Amino acid sequence: MVPVTAYLILAAVLFGVGALGVLISRNLIILFMSVELMLNAANLALIAFARAVNVVDGQVVVFLVLTVAAAEAAVGLSMIVTIVRNRETINVDRLNLLKW
Amino acid sequence: MTTAAPIIDLNLMIPEIFLFLWACLVFTYDLVTKRKSGNAVAWLALAGPVLTGILTVVMFSAGFYGYGKAAGAMFEVDPMAVFFKIIFLGAAFFAIGSSFGLLKNRIVNHRGEFFGLILLSTVGMLFLAASREMISLYVGLELTTIPLFVLAAFFKDDRLSVEAGIKYLIIGALSSALLLYGMSFLYGLGGTTDIWQWKLEVARIAGKGEGVGVILTLSVITILAGLGFKLALPPFHQWAPDVYQGAPTPVAAFLSVGSKAAGLVAFAKLMIGGMVAFWDPVMIPNDWGILTAILAASAMIVGNVVAVRQSNIKRMMAYSSIAQAGYIMVGMVALNDFCLSSVAFYMFAYMFANMGAFAVIALIEDATGSCEISTYAGLSRTSPALAVTMTVFLLSLTGIPPLAGFMAKYYVFAAAIQSAGASPTFGFLYWLVGVGLVTSVVALYYYANIIKQMYFHDRPSTSPITFDAPMVMVLAVALCGVVVFGLFPEPVLQFARQIPPPYELFQH
């Protein structure tokens, strides 16, 4: 049987990839997907722990997180469409009207 | 093994259910009037938080509503929940009341959505305040923030507003991911989603004296980073000024009070409710208290110093709200009998002063179309009453007696000093209070700058600012709140003192 630690390491790696994507990606859509990847890393950790401690609550959390992530994606993607409409770019570096 | 089905006591969710239905009513009303609802939909929305408050009081006195647990202890109405619910409903009231000016030319379509989303976000905050369990906490937090993303980007044709919205969305989603990742570790350690149970496991690990281990350290860091983003504590604060500047002004006001209070509730539940055993001396190296103190100190320093050089008043208020979050966290890390009550009272006083100041900003923006501080020049001559009102709000934010802001700051610092005197572990609170006092002086400088503009500078063009009825109501209520709760804070404080201290939360 695959030990829980393996899943946790995989979750940590996914989380790290997501965080790195948020930090270095300049494309809004990739940035958004990186955040979703971080959420899914958390989901994976939750499922692994649910299996380890034998309480299904963790898996219930995952269902709700998926629902919430879908709502977030709906809002996020529609906002990206709006950005493209009035700025004609999805490059984060060009979203620089607001700064001190 | 059979388990009894959890008792879902819907009585305790009356405010949430009522406000949710009211939000649906607001959406529907705008649709059935074929988007020609005019100001009526705004009045309807304004009635939402007021009626929810009245209904709750009536239900409470009739015995249908009270302290207790529902839905298998996922949901608990306790004094802290009730106190913060009042703050959330008040913030929604002020935000909706100061939005009427936008209806003239900025929001001509989708009025129902604008007000309905404010109410839905408030429903999320109410749920969050009563959650004591990972699932309800996470869902409540998301229900709070997702409508706020849309509200920040509500002016679809305004480049600044859309940019603010997307920035807030990315940061909000990022902070939720960090929080969830941290909470997943605590779930794994505690074996339950009940936040209150986590501290038992944390205490057990601490009791063994083996050190806290990678998992606990990682979860503390990710949760603190997630909450740091929510509360805009430096170094996680970069989004706040951008979002406040770009978002519609009432939404910025709602963000600075409602969303901040929601972050505070989440902080209190996760850190104090879930990890208060961290105050064991064994665990000093990984102590979240020290980390929080560093965040609070950097919030006070960065917020106050950077606010000085802002020329846009909404950006200035954003940095000021970062600094205020720092003061609140001073009370939060005190962790003694007074910590949660002083934090709750600070948030209560801050609500009146900040929502009032933002209402004036919204009024000036509607009249002149500008948020530059130079627009305020000579306001005392064209609209003397407005200038006096703004001055009172700014002085309360600075913490000048006898206004509510002073009492709030006093109680927060007193809680920290008391805690520092009681135990050497809390010695770092002395320098934290020192930082707070020194930066308060800096705060006086930039708040007084606006007062100086209003009273001692000449206005190039002079046209008096016109008020509408809801704005008068908002300003009057905020002004009364700032003055009355500054002179007579005792009733509110007595209510706030019912919030149990951290070590009693332990026994649940």
Coordinates of C-alpha atoms in Angstrom, one line a residue:
Chain A
M1 CA 0.0 0.0 0.0
V2 CA 1.2 3.5 -0.8
P3 CA 2.0 5.3 2.4
V4 CA 0.2 8.6 3.3
T5 CA 3.5 10.4 3.2
A6 CA 3.7 9.8 -0.6
Y7 CA 0.4 11.5 -1.2
L8 CA 1.4 14.4 1.1
I9 CA 4.6 14.9 -0.8
L10 CA 2.7 14.8 -4.1
A11 CA 0.3 17.4 -2.7
A12 CA 3.2 19.5 -1.5
V13 CA 4.8 19.3 -5.0
L14 CA 1.5 20.3 -6.7
F15 CA 1.1 23.1 -4.2
G16 CA 4.7 24.3 -4.9
V17 CA 4.1 24.2 -8.7
G18 CA 0.9 26.2 -8.3
A19 CA 2.6 28.8 -6.1
L20 CA 5.5 29.1 -8.5
G21 CA 3.0 29.5 -11.3
V22 CA 1.3 32.3 -9.5
L23 CA 4.6 34.0 -8.8
I24 CA 6.2 33.8 -12.3
S25 CA 3.4 33.5 -14.8
R26 CA 2.4 36.6 -16.7
N27 CA -0.6 35.2 -18.4
L28 CA -3.9 35.7 -16.4
I29 CA -5.4 32.4 -17.5
I30 CA -2.3 30.4 -16.5
L31 CA -2.2 32.4 -13.3
F32 CA -5.7 31.4 -12.5
M33 CA -5.1 27.8 -13.3
S34 CA -2.1 27.8 -11.0
V35 CA -4.4 29.0 -8.2
E36 CA -6.8 26.1 -9.0
L37 CA -3.8 23.7 -8.9
M38 CA -3.0 25.0 -5.3
L39 CA -6.6 24.3 -4.3
N40 CA -6.4 20.8 -5.8
A41 CA -3.2 20.2 -3.9
A42 CA -5.1 21.0 -0.7
N43 CA -7.9 18.6 -1.8
L44 CA -5.4 15.8 -2.3
A45 CA -3.9 16.4 1.1
L46 CA -7.5 16.3 2.6
I47 CA -8.3 13.0 0.9
A48 CA -5.0 11.4 2.0
F49 CA -5.6 12.5 5.6
A50 CA -9.2 11.3 5.4
R51 CA -7.9 7.9 4.4
A52 CA -5.2 7.9 7.1
V53 CA -7.4 8.9 10.0
N54 CA -10.4 6.9 8.7
V55 CA -12.8 9.8 9.0
V56 CA -14.7 10.7 5.9
D57 CA -15.2 14.3 6.8
G58 CA -12.2 15.2 4.8
Q59 CA -13.7 13.8 1.6
V60 CA -16.9 15.8 2.3
V61 CA -14.8 19.0 2.5
V62 CA -13.4 18.2 -0.9
F63 CA -16.8 18.1 -2.5
L64 CA -17.6 21.5 -1.1
V65 CA -14.2 22.9 -2.2
L66 CA -14.8 21.7 -5.7
T67 CA -18.2 23.4 -5.8
V68 CA -16.7 26.6 -4.5
A69 CA -13.8 26.4 -6.9
A70 CA -16.3 26.1 -9.8
A71 CA -18.1 29.2 -8.6
E72 CA -14.7 31.0 -8.3
A73 CA -13.8 29.9 -11.8
A74 CA -17.1 31.2 -13.2
V75 CA -16.5 34.6 -11.8
G76 CA -12.8 34.6 -12.7
L77 CA -13.2 33.6 -16.3
S78 CA -16.0 36.1 -16.9
M79 CA -13.8 38.8 -15.4
I80 CA -11.0 37.8 -17.7
V81 CA -13.4 38.2 -20.6
T82 CA -14.2 41.7 -19.4
I83 CA -10.5 42.5 -19.1
V84 CA -9.9 41.3 -22.7
R85 CA -12.8 43.4 -23.9
N86 CA -11.6 46.7 -22.5
R87 CA -7.9 46.2 -22.3
E88 CA -7.2 43.7 -25.1
T89 CA -4.6 41.9 -23.1
I90 CA -4.3 39.2 -20.6
N91 CA -0.7 40.0 -19.7
V92 CA -0.5 40.8 -15.9
D93 CA 2.3 43.2 -16.5
R94 CA 0.0 45.5 -18.5
L95 CA -2.6 45.6 -15.8
N96 CA -0.7 48.5 -14.2
L97 CA -3.1 51.4 -14.1
L98 CA -3.4 51.1 -10.4
K99 CA -0.1 51.8 -8.6
W100 CA 1.5 54.3 -6.4
Chain B
M1 CA -21.6 1.7 14.4
T2 CA -24.6 4.0 14.1
T3 CA -24.5 7.7 14.7
A4 CA -27.5 9.8 15.5
A5 CA -28.5 12.2 12.7
P6 CA -27.3 15.7 13.7
I7 CA -30.0 17.9 14.9
I8 CA -30.4 20.8 12.6
D9 CA -31.8 23.6 14.7
L10 CA -32.9 26.1 12.0
N11 CA -34.1 28.6 14.7
L12 CA -30.4 29.6 15.2
M13 CA -30.0 30.4 11.5
I14 CA -33.0 32.8 11.3
P15 CA -30.9 35.9 10.5
E16 CA -28.9 34.1 7.8
I17 CA -32.0 32.6 6.2
F18 CA -33.9 35.8 6.3
L19 CA -31.2 37.9 4.8
F20 CA -30.6 35.3 2.1
L21 CA -34.3 35.4 1.2
W22 CA -34.2 39.1 1.2
A23 CA -31.2 39.1 -1.2
C24 CA -33.3 36.9 -3.5
L25 CA -36.2 39.3 -3.2
V26 CA -33.9 42.2 -4.2
F27 CA -32.7 40.3 -7.3
T28 CA -36.2 39.4 -8.3
Y29 CA -37.6 42.9 -7.7
D30 CA -35.2 44.4 -10.1
L31 CA -36.1 41.8 -12.7
V32 CA -39.9 42.0 -12.4
T33 CA -39.7 45.8 -12.8
K34 CA -37.8 45.2 -16.0
R35 CA -34.7 46.9 -14.7
K36 CA -36.5 50.1 -14.1
S37 CA -36.6 49.8 -10.3
G38 CA -34.8 53.1 -9.8
N39 CA -34.1 54.0 -6.2
A40 CA -36.8 51.6 -4.9
V41 CA -34.5 48.6 -5.1
A42 CA -31.8 50.4 -3.1
W43 CA -34.4 51.2 -0.4
L44 CA -35.5 47.6 -0.5
A45 CA -31.9 46.4 0.0
L46 CA -31.3 49.0 2.7
A47 CA -34.2 47.5 4.6
G48 CA -32.5 44.0 4.5
P49 CA -29.9 44.4 7.2
V50 CA -32.2 46.6 9.3
L51 CA -35.1 44.1 9.3
T52 CA -32.7 41.3 9.9
G53 CA -31.4 43.1 13.0
I54 CA -35.0 43.8 14.2
L55 CA -36.2 40.3 13.5
T56 CA -33.3 38.8 15.4
V57 CA -34.0 41.0 18.5
V58 CA -37.7 40.1 18.4
M59 CA -36.9 36.4 18.0
F60 CA -34.4 36.7 20.8
S61 CA -36.9 38.2 23.2
A62 CA -39.5 35.7 22.2
G63 CA -37.2 32.9 23.0
F64 CA -36.9 31.5 19.4
Y65 CA -33.3 32.5 19.1
G66 CA -30.4 32.4 21.4
Y67 CA -27.0 31.0 22.1
G68 CA -26.6 27.4 21.1
K69 CA -25.3 24.9 18.6
A70 CA -27.0 23.7 15.4
A71 CA -26.3 21.3 12.6
G72 CA -24.2 18.9 14.7
A73 CA -22.1 21.7 16.2
M74 CA -21.0 23.0 12.8
F75 CA -22.8 26.2 13.6
E76 CA -22.7 27.9 17.0
V77 CA -24.3 31.2 18.1
D78 CA -22.1 32.5 20.9
P79 CA -21.5 36.1 22.1
M80 CA -18.7 36.6 19.7
A81 CA -20.9 35.5 16.8
V82 CA -23.7 37.9 17.8
F83 CA -21.3 40.8 18.3
F84 CA -19.7 40.4 14.9
K85 CA -23.1 39.9 13.3
I86 CA -24.0 43.3 14.5
I87 CA -20.9 44.7 12.9
F88 CA -21.5 42.9 9.6
L89 CA -25.1 44.1 9.4
G90 CA -24.0 47.6 10.2
A91 CA -21.3 47.6 7.5
A92 CA -23.9 46.4 5.0
F93 CA -26.3 49.1 6.1
F94 CA -23.7 51.8 5.7
A95 CA -22.4 50.5 2.3
I96 CA -25.9 50.3 0.8
G97 CA -26.9 53.7 2.2
S98 CA -23.9 55.4 0.7
S99 CA -24.5 53.8 -2.7
F100 CA -27.5 55.8 -3.7
G101 CA -25.3 58.4 -5.4
L102 CA -24.0 55.8 -7.8
L103 CA -27.5 55.1 -9.1
K104 CA -27.7 58.5 -10.9
N105 CA -25.1 57.8 -13.5
R106 CA -22.7 55.0 -12.6
I107 CA -25.0 52.0 -12.1
V108 CA -27.9 52.4 -14.5
N109 CA -28.3 48.7 -15.2
H110 CA -27.9 45.7 -12.9
R111 CA -29.0 47.6 -9.8
G112 CA -30.6 44.5 -8.3
E113 CA -27.3 42.6 -8.7
F114 CA -25.2 45.3 -7.0
F115 CA -27.3 45.4 -3.9
G116 CA -28.2 41.7 -3.9
L117 CA -24.5 40.8 -4.0
I118 CA -23.8 43.1 -1.0
L119 CA -26.5 41.3 0.9
L120 CA -25.3 37.8 -0.2
S121 CA -21.8 38.7 0.9
T122 CA -23.2 39.8 4.3
V123 CA -25.0 36.4 4.5
G124 CA -21.6 34.7 4.1
M125 CA -20.2 36.9 6.8
L126 CA -23.0 36.0 9.2
F127 CA -22.4 32.3 8.5
L128 CA -18.7 32.7 9.0
A129 CA -19.3 34.4 12.4
A130 CA -21.2 31.4 13.6
S131 CA -19.0 28.7 12.2
R132 CA -17.0 26.5 14.4
E133 CA -16.0 23.9 12.0
M134 CA -13.7 23.7 9.0
I135 CA -16.4 23.2 6.4
S136 CA -18.7 26.0 7.5
L137 CA -15.8 28.3 8.0
Y138 CA -14.4 27.7 4.5
V139 CA -17.8 28.0 2.8
G140 CA -18.7 31.1 4.8
L141 CA -15.5 32.7 3.9
E142 CA -16.0 32.0 0.2
L143 CA -19.6 33.1 0.2
T144 CA -18.2 36.4 1.7
T145 CA -15.5 36.9 -0.9
I146 CA -16.9 35.7 -4.2
P147 CA -19.6 38.4 -4.3
L148 CA -17.0 40.9 -3.4
F149 CA -14.9 40.0 -6.4
V150 CA -17.9 40.8 -8.6
L151 CA -18.7 44.0 -6.7
A152 CA -15.1 45.3 -7.0
A153 CA -15.3 44.9 -10.8
F154 CA -18.8 46.2 -11.0
F155 CA -18.1 49.1 -13.3
K156 CA -17.5 46.9 -16.3
D157 CA -16.5 49.7 -18.6
D158 CA -14.2 51.3 -16.2
R159 CA -10.6 50.0 -16.7
L160 CA -9.6 50.7 -13.1
S161 CA -12.6 48.9 -11.6
V162 CA -12.1 45.8 -13.7
E163 CA -8.4 45.7 -12.9
A164 CA -9.2 46.0 -9.2
G165 CA -11.6 43.1 -9.6
I166 CA -9.2 40.8 -11.2
K167 CA -6.4 41.6 -8.7
Y168 CA -8.8 41.0 -5.8
L169 CA -9.9 37.8 -7.4
I170 CA -6.5 36.3 -7.8
I171 CA -5.4 37.3 -4.3
G172 CA -8.6 36.1 -2.8
A173 CA -8.4 32.7 -4.5
L174 CA -4.7 32.5 -3.6
S175 CA -5.4 33.2 0.1
S176 CA -8.2 30.7 0.2
A177 CA -5.9 28.0 -1.3
L178 CA -3.3 28.8 1.4
L179 CA -5.9 28.7 4.2
L180 CA -7.3 25.4 2.9
Y181 CA -3.9 23.8 2.6
G182 CA -3.1 24.8 6.1
M183 CA -6.4 23.6 7.5
S184 CA -6.0 20.3 5.7
F185 CA -2.9 19.6 7.8
L186 CA -4.7 20.4 11.0
Y187 CA -7.5 18.1 9.9
G188 CA -5.0 15.4 9.4
L189 CA -3.4 16.0 12.8
G190 CA -6.7 16.3 14.7
G191 CA -8.6 13.7 12.7
T192 CA -11.7 15.9 12.8
T193 CA -13.0 19.0 11.0
D194 CA -14.1 20.5 14.3
I195 CA -11.8 23.5 14.9
W196 CA -12.2 23.4 18.6
Q197 CA -11.0 19.8 18.8
W198 CA -7.8 20.7 16.9
K199 CA -6.3 22.4 19.9
L200 CA -6.5 19.2 21.9
E201 CA -4.2 17.5 19.4
V202 CA -2.0 20.5 19.2
A203 CA -1.7 20.5 23.0
R204 CA -1.0 16.8 23.0
I205 CA 1.9 17.2 20.6
A206 CA 3.1 20.1 22.7
G207 CA 2.8 18.1 25.9
K208 CA 5.1 15.4 24.5
G209 CA 7.8 18.0 24.1
E210 CA 9.0 16.6 20.8
G211 CA 8.8 19.9 19.0
V212 CA 6.0 20.7 16.7
G213 CA 7.1 19.0 13.6
V214 CA 7.1 19.9 9.9
I215 CA 3.4 19.5 9.4
L216 CA 2.3 21.8 12.2
T217 CA 4.9 24.4 11.3
L218 CA 3.8 24.4 7.7
S219 CA 0.1 24.7 8.6
V220 CA 0.8 27.6 10.9
I221 CA 2.7 29.4 8.1
T222 CA 0.2 28.8 5.4
I223 CA -2.8 29.7 7.5
L224 CA -1.1 32.9 8.7
A225 CA -0.2 33.8 5.1
G226 CA -3.8 33.1 4.0
L227 CA -5.2 35.2 6.8
G228 CA -2.6 37.8 6.2
F229 CA -3.8 38.3 2.7
K230 CA -7.4 38.5 3.9
L231 CA -6.6 41.1 6.5
A232 CA -4.1 42.9 4.2
L233 CA -1.2 42.6 6.8
P234 CA 2.2 43.5 5.2
P235 CA 3.9 41.8 3.4
F236 CA 0.6 40.5 2.1
H237 CA -1.0 43.9 1.6
Q238 CA -0.1 45.0 -1.9
W239 CA -3.5 44.3 -3.3
A240 CA -5.5 46.4 -0.9
P241 CA -4.6 50.0 -2.1
D242 CA -5.2 48.9 -5.8
V243 CA -8.5 47.3 -5.1
Y244 CA -9.8 50.1 -2.8
Q245 CA -8.8 52.7 -5.5
G246 CA -10.4 50.9 -8.4
A247 CA -13.5 49.5 -6.7
P248 CA -16.7 51.6 -6.4
T249 CA -16.3 53.6 -3.2
P250 CA -19.1 52.0 -1.1
V251 CA -17.7 48.6 -2.1
A252 CA -14.2 49.8 -0.9
A253 CA -15.8 50.8 2.4
F254 CA -17.6 47.5 2.7
L255 CA -14.3 45.7 2.0
S256 CA -12.4 47.7 4.6
V257 CA -14.9 47.0 7.4
G258 CA -17.0 43.9 6.5
S259 CA -14.3 41.8 4.8
K260 CA -11.7 42.8 7.5
A261 CA -14.1 41.8 10.3
A262 CA -14.7 38.5 8.5
G263 CA -10.9 38.0 8.3
L264 CA -10.7 38.7 12.1
V265 CA -13.4 36.2 12.9
A266 CA -11.6 33.6 10.8
F267 CA -8.4 34.5 12.6
A268 CA -10.0 34.2 16.1
K269 CA -11.5 30.9 15.2
L270 CA -8.5 29.3 13.6
M271 CA -5.7 30.6 15.6
I272 CA -7.2 31.2 19.1
G273 CA -10.0 28.6 18.8
G274 CA -7.9 26.0 17.0
M275 CA -4.3 26.6 18.2
V276 CA -4.2 28.4 21.5
A277 CA -2.1 25.7 23.0
F278 CA 0.7 27.1 20.9
W279 CA 1.3 29.4 23.9
D280 CA 3.1 26.6 25.6
P281 CA 6.7 27.6 26.3
V282 CA 7.9 24.4 24.7
M283 CA 6.8 25.8 21.4
I284 CA 8.3 29.2 21.4
P285 CA 10.4 28.8 18.3
N286 CA 7.4 28.1 16.2
D287 CA 5.1 30.4 18.1
W288 CA 2.4 31.9 15.9
G289 CA 2.0 34.7 18.4
I290 CA 5.5 36.1 17.6
L291 CA 4.8 35.8 13.9
T292 CA 1.5 37.6 14.3
A293 CA 3.2 40.3 16.3
I294 CA 5.7 40.8 13.5
L295 CA 2.8 41.1 11.0
A296 CA 1.0 43.5 13.3
A297 CA 4.1 45.7 13.7
S298 CA 4.8 45.8 10.0
A299 CA 1.2 46.6 9.3
M300 CA 1.3 49.6 11.7
I301 CA 4.6 50.8 10.3
V302 CA 4.0 50.2 6.6
G303 CA 0.4 51.3 6.7
N304 CA 1.0 54.6 8.5
V305 CA 4.2 55.6 6.8
V306 CA 3.1 54.9 3.2
A307 CA -0.3 56.6 3.8
V308 CA 1.6 59.9 4.3
R309 CA 2.6 60.1 0.7
Q310 CA -0.7 59.3 -1.0
S311 CA -2.5 61.9 -3.0
N312 CA -5.6 59.8 -3.7
I313 CA -7.8 59.6 -0.7
K314 CA -9.1 56.1 -1.4
R315 CA -5.5 54.8 -1.5
M316 CA -4.8 56.8 1.7
M317 CA -7.7 55.1 3.4
A318 CA -6.5 51.8 2.2
Y319 CA -3.2 52.2 3.9
S320 CA -4.9 53.6 6.9
S321 CA -7.1 50.5 7.1
I322 CA -3.9 48.4 6.8
A323 CA -2.6 50.3 9.8
Q324 CA -5.8 49.8 11.7
A325 CA -5.7 46.1 11.1
G326 CA -2.3 46.2 12.8
Y327 CA -3.7 47.9 15.9
I328 CA -6.5 45.3 16.0
M329 CA -3.9 42.5 15.9
V330 CA -2.1 43.9 18.9
G331 CA -5.3 43.1 20.9
M332 CA -5.6 39.7 19.2
V333 CA -2.1 38.5 20.3
A334 CA -2.7 39.6 23.9
L335 CA -4.6 36.4 24.5
N336 CA -5.9 37.3 27.9
D337 CA -9.4 37.9 29.2
F338 CA -9.6 41.2 27.4
C339 CA -8.2 40.2 24.0
L340 CA -11.3 39.2 22.1
S341 CA -13.6 41.8 23.7
S342 CA -11.1 44.6 23.0
V343 CA -10.8 43.4 19.4
A344 CA -14.6 43.3 19.0
F345 CA -15.0 46.8 20.4
Y346 CA -12.2 48.2 18.2
M347 CA -14.0 46.7 15.1
F348 CA -17.3 48.2 16.3
A349 CA -15.9 51.7 16.8
Y350 CA -13.8 51.4 13.5
M351 CA -17.0 50.5 11.6
F352 CA -18.7 53.8 12.4
A353 CA -15.7 56.0 11.8
N354 CA -14.5 54.3 8.6
M355 CA -17.9 53.8 7.0
G356 CA -18.7 57.4 7.8
A357 CA -15.4 58.7 6.3
F358 CA -16.0 56.5 3.2
A359 CA -19.6 57.8 2.9
V360 CA -18.1 61.4 2.8
I361 CA -15.6 60.2 0.2
A362 CA -18.4 58.7 -1.9
L363 CA -20.4 61.9 -1.6
I364 CA -17.5 64.1 -2.8
E365 CA -16.7 61.6 -5.6
D366 CA -20.3 61.7 -6.8
A367 CA -20.3 65.5 -6.7
T368 CA -16.9 66.2 -8.2
G369 CA -15.9 62.9 -9.9
S370 CA -12.5 63.0 -8.1
C371 CA -10.9 61.2 -5.2
E372 CA -7.8 63.4 -5.0
I373 CA -7.1 64.9 -1.6
S374 CA -6.8 68.4 -3.2
T375 CA -10.5 68.2 -4.0
Y376 CA -11.2 68.6 -0.3
A377 CA -9.7 72.1 -0.3
G378 CA -12.0 74.7 1.1
L379 CA -14.8 72.2 1.9
S380 CA -15.4 74.0 5.2
R381 CA -16.6 77.1 3.3
T382 CA -18.9 75.4 0.7
S383 CA -20.3 72.7 3.0
P384 CA -19.4 73.4 6.6
A385 CA -21.5 70.6 8.1
L386 CA -19.9 68.0 5.9
A387 CA -16.4 69.3 6.8
V388 CA -17.2 69.0 10.5
T389 CA -18.6 65.5 10.0
M390 CA -15.5 64.4 8.1
T391 CA -13.2 65.9 10.8
V392 CA -15.0 63.9 13.5
F393 CA -14.6 60.7 11.6
L394 CA -10.9 61.3 10.9
L395 CA -10.2 62.3 14.5
S396 CA -11.9 59.1 15.6
L397 CA -9.7 57.1 13.2
T398 CA -6.7 58.8 14.7
G399 CA -7.8 58.0 18.2
I400 CA -8.5 61.4 19.7
P401 CA -10.6 61.5 22.9
P402 CA -13.5 61.6 23.6
L403 CA -14.4 59.8 20.3
A404 CA -15.0 56.1 20.0
G405 CA -11.7 55.5 18.2
F406 CA -9.8 56.6 21.3
M407 CA -11.6 54.2 23.6
A408 CA -11.1 51.4 21.1
K409 CA -7.4 52.0 20.9
Y410 CA -7.1 52.4 24.6
Y411 CA -8.7 49.0 25.3
V412 CA -6.6 47.2 22.7
F413 CA -3.4 48.6 24.1
A414 CA -4.6 48.1 27.7
A415 CA -5.2 44.4 26.9
A416 CA -1.7 44.0 25.5
I417 CA 0.0 45.8 28.4
Q418 CA -2.0 43.8 30.9
S419 CA -0.9 40.6 29.2
A420 CA 2.7 41.7 29.0
G421 CA 2.8 42.5 32.7
A422 CA 1.3 39.2 33.6
S423 CA 3.8 36.9 32.0
P424 CA 7.4 37.2 30.7
T425 CA 6.4 35.2 27.6
F426 CA 4.4 38.1 26.5
G427 CA 7.2 40.6 27.0
F428 CA 7.3 41.3 23.3
L429 CA 3.9 43.0 23.6
Y430 CA 5.6 46.0 25.3
W431 CA 7.5 46.9 22.1
L432 CA 4.4 46.1 20.0
V433 CA 2.4 48.7 22.0
G434 CA 5.4 51.1 21.7
V435 CA 5.3 50.7 17.9
G436 CA 1.6 51.3 18.0
L437 CA 1.9 54.5 20.0
V438 CA 4.7 55.9 17.8
T439 CA 2.9 55.1 14.6
S440 CA -0.3 56.7 15.9
V441 CA 1.6 60.0 15.8
V442 CA 2.4 59.5 12.1
A443 CA -1.3 58.6 11.6
L444 CA -2.3 62.0 13.0
Y445 CA -0.1 63.7 10.3
Y446 CA -2.0 62.3 7.3
Y447 CA -5.4 62.4 8.8
A448 CA -4.8 66.0 9.9
N449 CA -3.6 66.8 6.3
I450 CA -7.2 66.3 5.1
I451 CA -8.5 68.5 7.9
K452 CA -6.0 71.1 6.9
Q453 CA -7.1 70.9 3.3
M454 CA -10.7 71.4 4.3
Y455 CA -10.2 74.3 6.6
F456 CA -7.1 76.2 5.5
H457 CA -7.0 75.9 1.7
D458 CA -9.1 77.8 -0.8
R459 CA -11.4 76.0 -3.1
P460 CA -10.9 76.9 -6.8
S461 CA -14.6 76.4 -7.8
T462 CA -17.3 76.7 -5.1
S463 CA -20.4 74.7 -5.4
P464 CA -22.1 73.3 -2.3
I465 CA -22.3 69.5 -2.1
T466 CA -25.9 68.2 -2.2
F467 CA -27.2 65.4 0.0
D468 CA -29.8 62.8 -0.6
A469 CA -31.9 61.4 2.2
P470 CA -30.1 58.0 2.7
M471 CA -26.7 59.8 2.8
V472 CA -28.0 62.1 5.6
M473 CA -29.2 59.0 7.4
V474 CA -25.8 57.2 7.0
L475 CA -23.8 60.2 8.1
A476 CA -26.1 60.9 11.1
V477 CA -25.9 57.3 12.3
A478 CA -22.2 57.1 11.9
L479 CA -21.7 60.4 13.6
C480 CA -23.9 59.4 16.5
G481 CA -22.0 56.1 16.8
V482 CA -18.6 57.8 16.9
V483 CA -19.6 60.3 19.5
V484 CA -22.0 58.3 21.7
F485 CA -19.9 55.2 21.9
G486 CA -16.9 57.4 22.6
L487 CA -18.6 59.0 25.6
F488 CA -20.6 56.0 26.8
P489 CA -18.8 52.8 25.7
E490 CA -19.8 50.9 28.7
P491 CA -23.0 49.1 27.4
V492 CA -21.2 47.9 24.3
L493 CA -18.2 46.9 26.3
Q494 CA -20.3 44.9 28.7
F495 CA -21.7 43.0 25.8
A496 CA -18.2 42.5 24.3
R497 CA -17.0 41.2 27.7
Q498 CA -19.4 38.3 27.4
I499 CA -17.1 36.9 24.7
P500 CA -15.3 34.1 26.6
P501 CA -11.5 34.5 27.0
P502 CA -9.3 32.0 25.1
Y503 CA -8.7 29.6 27.9
E504 CA -12.5 29.2 28.4
L505 CA -12.9 28.5 24.7
F506 CA -10.5 25.6 25.4
Q507 CA -13.1 23.8 27.5
H508 CA -15.8 23.5 24.9

